[in-house]
PDB file of C-alpha atoms in Angstrom:
ATOM      1  CA  UNK A   1     137.186  82.603  79.609  1.00 67.00           C
ATOM      2  CA  UNK A   2     140.603  82.259  81.226  1.00 88.00           C
ATOM      3  CA  UNK A   3     143.148  79.449  81.634  1.00 91.00           C
ATOM      4  CA  UNK A   4     145.637  79.674  84.508  1.00 95.00           C
ATOM      5  CA  UNK A   5     149.177  78.411  85.149  1.00 96.00           C
ATOM      6  CA  UNK A   6     150.920  78.662  88.549  1.00 97.00           C
ATOM      7  CA  UNK A   7     154.675  78.864  89.112  1.00 97.00           C
ATOM      8  CA  UNK A   8     157.227  79.808  91.772  1.00 98.00           C
ATOM      9  CA  UNK A   9     156.876  76.931  94.213  1.00 98.00           C
ATOM     10  CA  UNK A  10     159.834  75.074  95.666  1.00 98.00           C
ATOM     11  CA  UNK A  11     161.582  73.608  98.700  1.00 98.00           C
ATOM     12  CA  UNK A  12     162.548  76.138 101.377  1.00 98.00           C
ATOM     13  CA  UNK A  13     163.372  76.270 105.073  1.00 98.00           C
ATOM     14  CA  UNK A  14     161.121  77.638 107.799  1.00 98.00           C
ATOM     15  CA  UNK A  15     161.335  81.420 107.906  1.00 98.00           C
ATOM     16  CA  UNK A  16     162.153  81.750 104.205  1.00 98.00           C
ATOM     17  CA  UNK A  17     160.083  83.541 101.573  1.00 98.00           C
ATOM     18  CA  UNK A  18     158.587  82.557  98.226  1.00 98.00           C
ATOM     19  CA  UNK A  19     156.646  84.437  95.583  1.00 98.00           C
ATOM     20  CA  UNK A  20     154.075  82.472  93.623  1.00 98.00           C
ATOM     21  CA  UNK A  21     152.778  83.636  90.262  1.00 98.00           C
ATOM     22  CA  UNK A  22     149.620  82.770  88.362  1.00 97.00           C
ATOM     23  CA  UNK A  23     149.544  83.705  84.693  1.00 95.00           C
ATOM     24  CA  UNK A  24     146.728  83.592  82.177  1.00 89.00           C
ATOM     25  CA  UNK A  25     147.829  81.258  79.404  1.00 85.00           C
ATOM     26  CA  UNK A  26     144.624  82.004  77.512  1.00 81.00           C
ATOM     27  CA  UNK A  27     142.212  84.878  77.989  1.00 80.00           C
ATOM     28  CA  UNK A  28     142.655  87.834  80.347  1.00 84.00           C
ATOM     29  CA  UNK A  29     142.033  88.638  84.017  1.00 86.00           C
ATOM     30  CA  UNK A  30     139.648  91.458  83.150  1.00 86.00           C
ATOM     31  CA  UNK A  31     136.294  90.857  84.824  1.00 92.00           C
ATOM     32  CA  UNK A  32     137.549  88.199  87.275  1.00 95.00           C
ATOM     33  CA  UNK A  33     137.957  88.118  91.010  1.00 97.00           C
ATOM     34  CA  UNK A  34     140.957  85.929  91.900  1.00 97.00           C
ATOM     35  CA  UNK A  35     142.086  83.767  94.804  1.00 98.00           C
ATOM     36  CA  UNK A  36     144.721  81.346  96.060  1.00 98.00           C
ATOM     37  CA  UNK A  37     143.838  78.003  97.633  1.00 98.00           C
ATOM     38  CA  UNK A  38     146.054  75.219  98.943  1.00 98.00           C
ATOM     39  CA  UNK A  39     145.759  71.513  99.589  1.00 98.00           C
ATOM     40  CA  UNK A  40     148.042  69.495 101.864  1.00 97.00           C
ATOM     41  CA  UNK A  41     148.369  65.694 101.601  1.00 92.00           C
ATOM     42  CA  UNK A  42     145.301  63.983 103.032  1.00 94.00           C
ATOM     43  CA  UNK A  43     143.458  67.257 103.592  1.00 96.00           C
ATOM     44  CA  UNK A  44     140.719  69.218 101.842  1.00 96.00           C
ATOM     45  CA  UNK A  45     141.457  72.237  99.704  1.00 96.00           C
ATOM     46  CA  UNK A  46     141.419  75.401 101.824  1.00 97.00           C
ATOM     47  CA  UNK A  47     141.184  79.112 101.168  1.00 98.00           C
ATOM     48  CA  UNK A  48     144.375  81.174 101.443  1.00 98.00           C
ATOM     49  CA  UNK A  49     143.801  84.670 100.039  1.00 98.00           C
ATOM     50  CA  UNK A  50     141.504  86.506  97.628  1.00 98.00           C
ATOM     51  CA  UNK A  51     141.516  89.742  95.668  1.00 98.00           C
ATOM     52  CA  UNK A  52     138.661  91.638  94.047  1.00 97.00           C
ATOM     53  CA  UNK A  53     138.272  92.289  90.331  1.00 95.00           C
ATOM     54  CA  UNK A  54     139.542  95.826  90.718  1.00 92.00           C
ATOM     55  CA  UNK A  55     142.356  94.840  93.081  1.00 94.00           C
ATOM     56  CA  UNK A  56     141.076  97.319  95.653  1.00 94.00           C
ATOM     57  CA  UNK A  57     139.960  94.693  98.176  1.00 97.00           C
ATOM     58  CA  UNK A  58     141.730  91.631  99.582  1.00 98.00           C
ATOM     59  CA  UNK A  59     140.837  88.917 102.063  1.00 98.00           C
ATOM     60  CA  UNK A  60     143.220  86.531 103.860  1.00 98.00           C
ATOM     61  CA  UNK A  61     142.776  83.341 105.831  1.00 98.00           C
ATOM     62  CA  UNK A  62     143.554  83.708 109.530  1.00 98.00           C
ATOM     63  CA  UNK A  63     146.410  81.221 109.203  1.00 97.00           C
ATOM     64  CA  UNK A  64     148.339  83.487 106.813  1.00 98.00           C
ATOM     65  CA  UNK A  65     147.427  86.990 107.997  1.00 97.00           C
ATOM     66  CA  UNK A  66     150.480  89.181 108.359  1.00 97.00           C
ATOM     67  CA  UNK A  67     152.648  86.736 106.398  1.00 98.00           C
ATOM     68  CA  UNK A  68     151.097  86.374 102.920  1.00 98.00           C
ATOM     69  CA  UNK A  69     150.136  89.152 100.505  1.00 98.00           C
ATOM     70  CA  UNK A  70     147.994  88.683  97.411  1.00 98.00           C
ATOM     71  CA  UNK A  71     148.261  91.142  94.524  1.00 97.00           C
ATOM     72  CA  UNK A  72     147.470  91.343  90.820  1.00 96.00           C
ATOM     73  CA  UNK A  73     148.728  93.069  87.705  1.00 93.00           C
ATOM     74  CA  UNK A  74     145.963  93.009  85.122  1.00 87.00           C
ATOM     75  CA  UNK A  75     148.189  94.602  82.485  1.00 88.00           C
ATOM     76  CA  UNK A  76     150.459  91.539  82.726  1.00 91.00           C
ATOM     77  CA  UNK A  77     147.616  89.062  83.300  1.00 91.00           C
ATOM     78  CA  UNK A  78     149.400  87.872  86.424  1.00 95.00           C
ATOM     79  CA  UNK A  79     148.345  87.143  90.010  1.00 97.00           C
ATOM     80  CA  UNK A  80     150.908  86.952  92.830  1.00 98.00           C
ATOM     81  CA  UNK A  81     151.159  85.512  96.317  1.00 98.00           C
ATOM     82  CA  UNK A  82     154.093  86.822  98.346  1.00 98.00           C
ATOM     83  CA  UNK A  83     154.736  84.359 101.169  1.00 98.00           C
ATOM     84  CA  UNK A  84     156.984  85.440 104.041  1.00 98.00           C
ATOM     85  CA  UNK A  85     157.939  83.743 107.310  1.00 98.00           C
ATOM     86  CA  UNK A  86     156.984  80.362 105.903  1.00 98.00           C
ATOM     87  CA  UNK A  87     156.135  77.566 108.321  1.00 98.00           C
ATOM     88  CA  UNK A  88     156.159  73.778 107.843  1.00 98.00           C
ATOM     89  CA  UNK A  89     152.357  73.828 108.055  1.00 97.00           C
ATOM     90  CA  UNK A  90     152.298  75.958 104.891  1.00 98.00           C
ATOM     91  CA  UNK A  91     153.464  72.909 102.931  1.00 98.00           C
ATOM     92  CA  UNK A  92     150.863  72.191 100.249  1.00 98.00           C
ATOM     93  CA  UNK A  93     150.036  72.412  96.579  1.00 98.00           C
ATOM     94  CA  UNK A  94     148.944  75.980  95.884  1.00 98.00           C
ATOM     95  CA  UNK A  95     146.242  76.679  93.314  1.00 98.00           C
ATOM     96  CA  UNK A  96     145.182  79.856  91.553  1.00 97.00           C
ATOM     97  CA  UNK A  97     141.482  80.359  90.787  1.00 97.00           C
ATOM     98  CA  UNK A  98     139.351  82.890  88.907  1.00 96.00           C
ATOM     99  CA  UNK A  99     135.673  83.831  89.232  1.00 96.00           C
ATOM    100  CA  UNK A 100     133.768  85.961  86.747  1.00 95.00           C
ATOM    101  CA  UNK A 101     131.970  88.793  88.534  1.00 95.00           C
ATOM    102  CA  UNK A 102     130.379  92.150  87.777  1.00 94.00           C
ATOM    103  CA  UNK A 103     131.155  93.445  91.285  1.00 95.00           C
ATOM    104  CA  UNK A 104     134.500  95.217  91.176  1.00 94.00           C
ATOM    105  CA  UNK A 105     135.199  95.359  94.908  1.00 95.00           C
ATOM    106  CA  UNK A 106     133.972  91.988  96.219  1.00 97.00           C
ATOM    107  CA  UNK A 107     136.217  89.083  97.235  1.00 97.00           C
ATOM    108  CA  UNK A 108     135.196  85.415  97.232  1.00 97.00           C
ATOM    109  CA  UNK A 109     136.432  82.583  99.465  1.00 97.00           C
ATOM    110  CA  UNK A 110     134.409  79.506  98.537  1.00 96.00           C
ATOM    111  CA  UNK A 111     136.102  77.011  96.160  1.00 95.00           C
ATOM    112  CA  UNK A 112     132.737  76.301  94.551  1.00 95.00           C
ATOM    113  CA  UNK A 113     132.454  79.931  93.459  1.00 95.00           C
ATOM    114  CA  UNK A 114     135.430  79.675  91.105  1.00 97.00           C
ATOM    115  CA  UNK A 115     135.111  78.355  87.589  1.00 95.00           C
ATOM    116  CA  UNK A 116     138.744  78.439  86.448  1.00 95.00           C
ATOM    117  CA  UNK A 117     141.686  76.709  88.171  1.00 96.00           C
ATOM    118  CA  UNK A 118     145.384  76.286  87.541  1.00 97.00           C
ATOM    119  CA  UNK A 119     147.282  72.989  87.808  1.00 96.00           C
ATOM    120  CA  UNK A 120     148.930  73.893  91.107  1.00 97.00           C
ATOM    121  CA  UNK A 121     152.505  74.478  92.276  1.00 98.00           C
ATOM    122  CA  UNK A 122     154.167  72.611  95.155  1.00 98.00           C
ATOM    123  CA  UNK A 123     155.449  74.508  98.185  1.00 98.00           C
ATOM    124  CA  UNK A 124     157.444  72.497 100.726  1.00 98.00           C
ATOM    125  CA  UNK A 125     158.733  74.085 103.938  1.00 98.00           C
ATOM    126  CA  UNK A 126     161.219  72.139 106.052  1.00 98.00           C
ATOM    127  CA  UNK A 127     161.747  72.731 109.766  1.00 94.00           C
TER     128      UNK A 127
END
């Protein structure tokens, strides 16, 4: 069981960088694969990046490849999303999610696969 809280969002200009954090307010990350999703106004929630339970494997959406990096620090119960070269189309509420799994090296991309979600943090990128 894990409860998640995102932070680090804000208002930035195109080309700037932000680092989002997702902390476990209750429970630990041990045993969970993790992922970031985002939802823009009027649109469905979409996959951004995922990381395996062990941290050895990652998976990124095509729209963020080469710009965003997902990482985790299980000792600190914290998940990160480093966002570089931000674009206006990256504007959205970003959500952290966790999925219990026994497979240490597998990543997951489907929102329905995740049982725990944070409240979201707003990222706004101006042109």
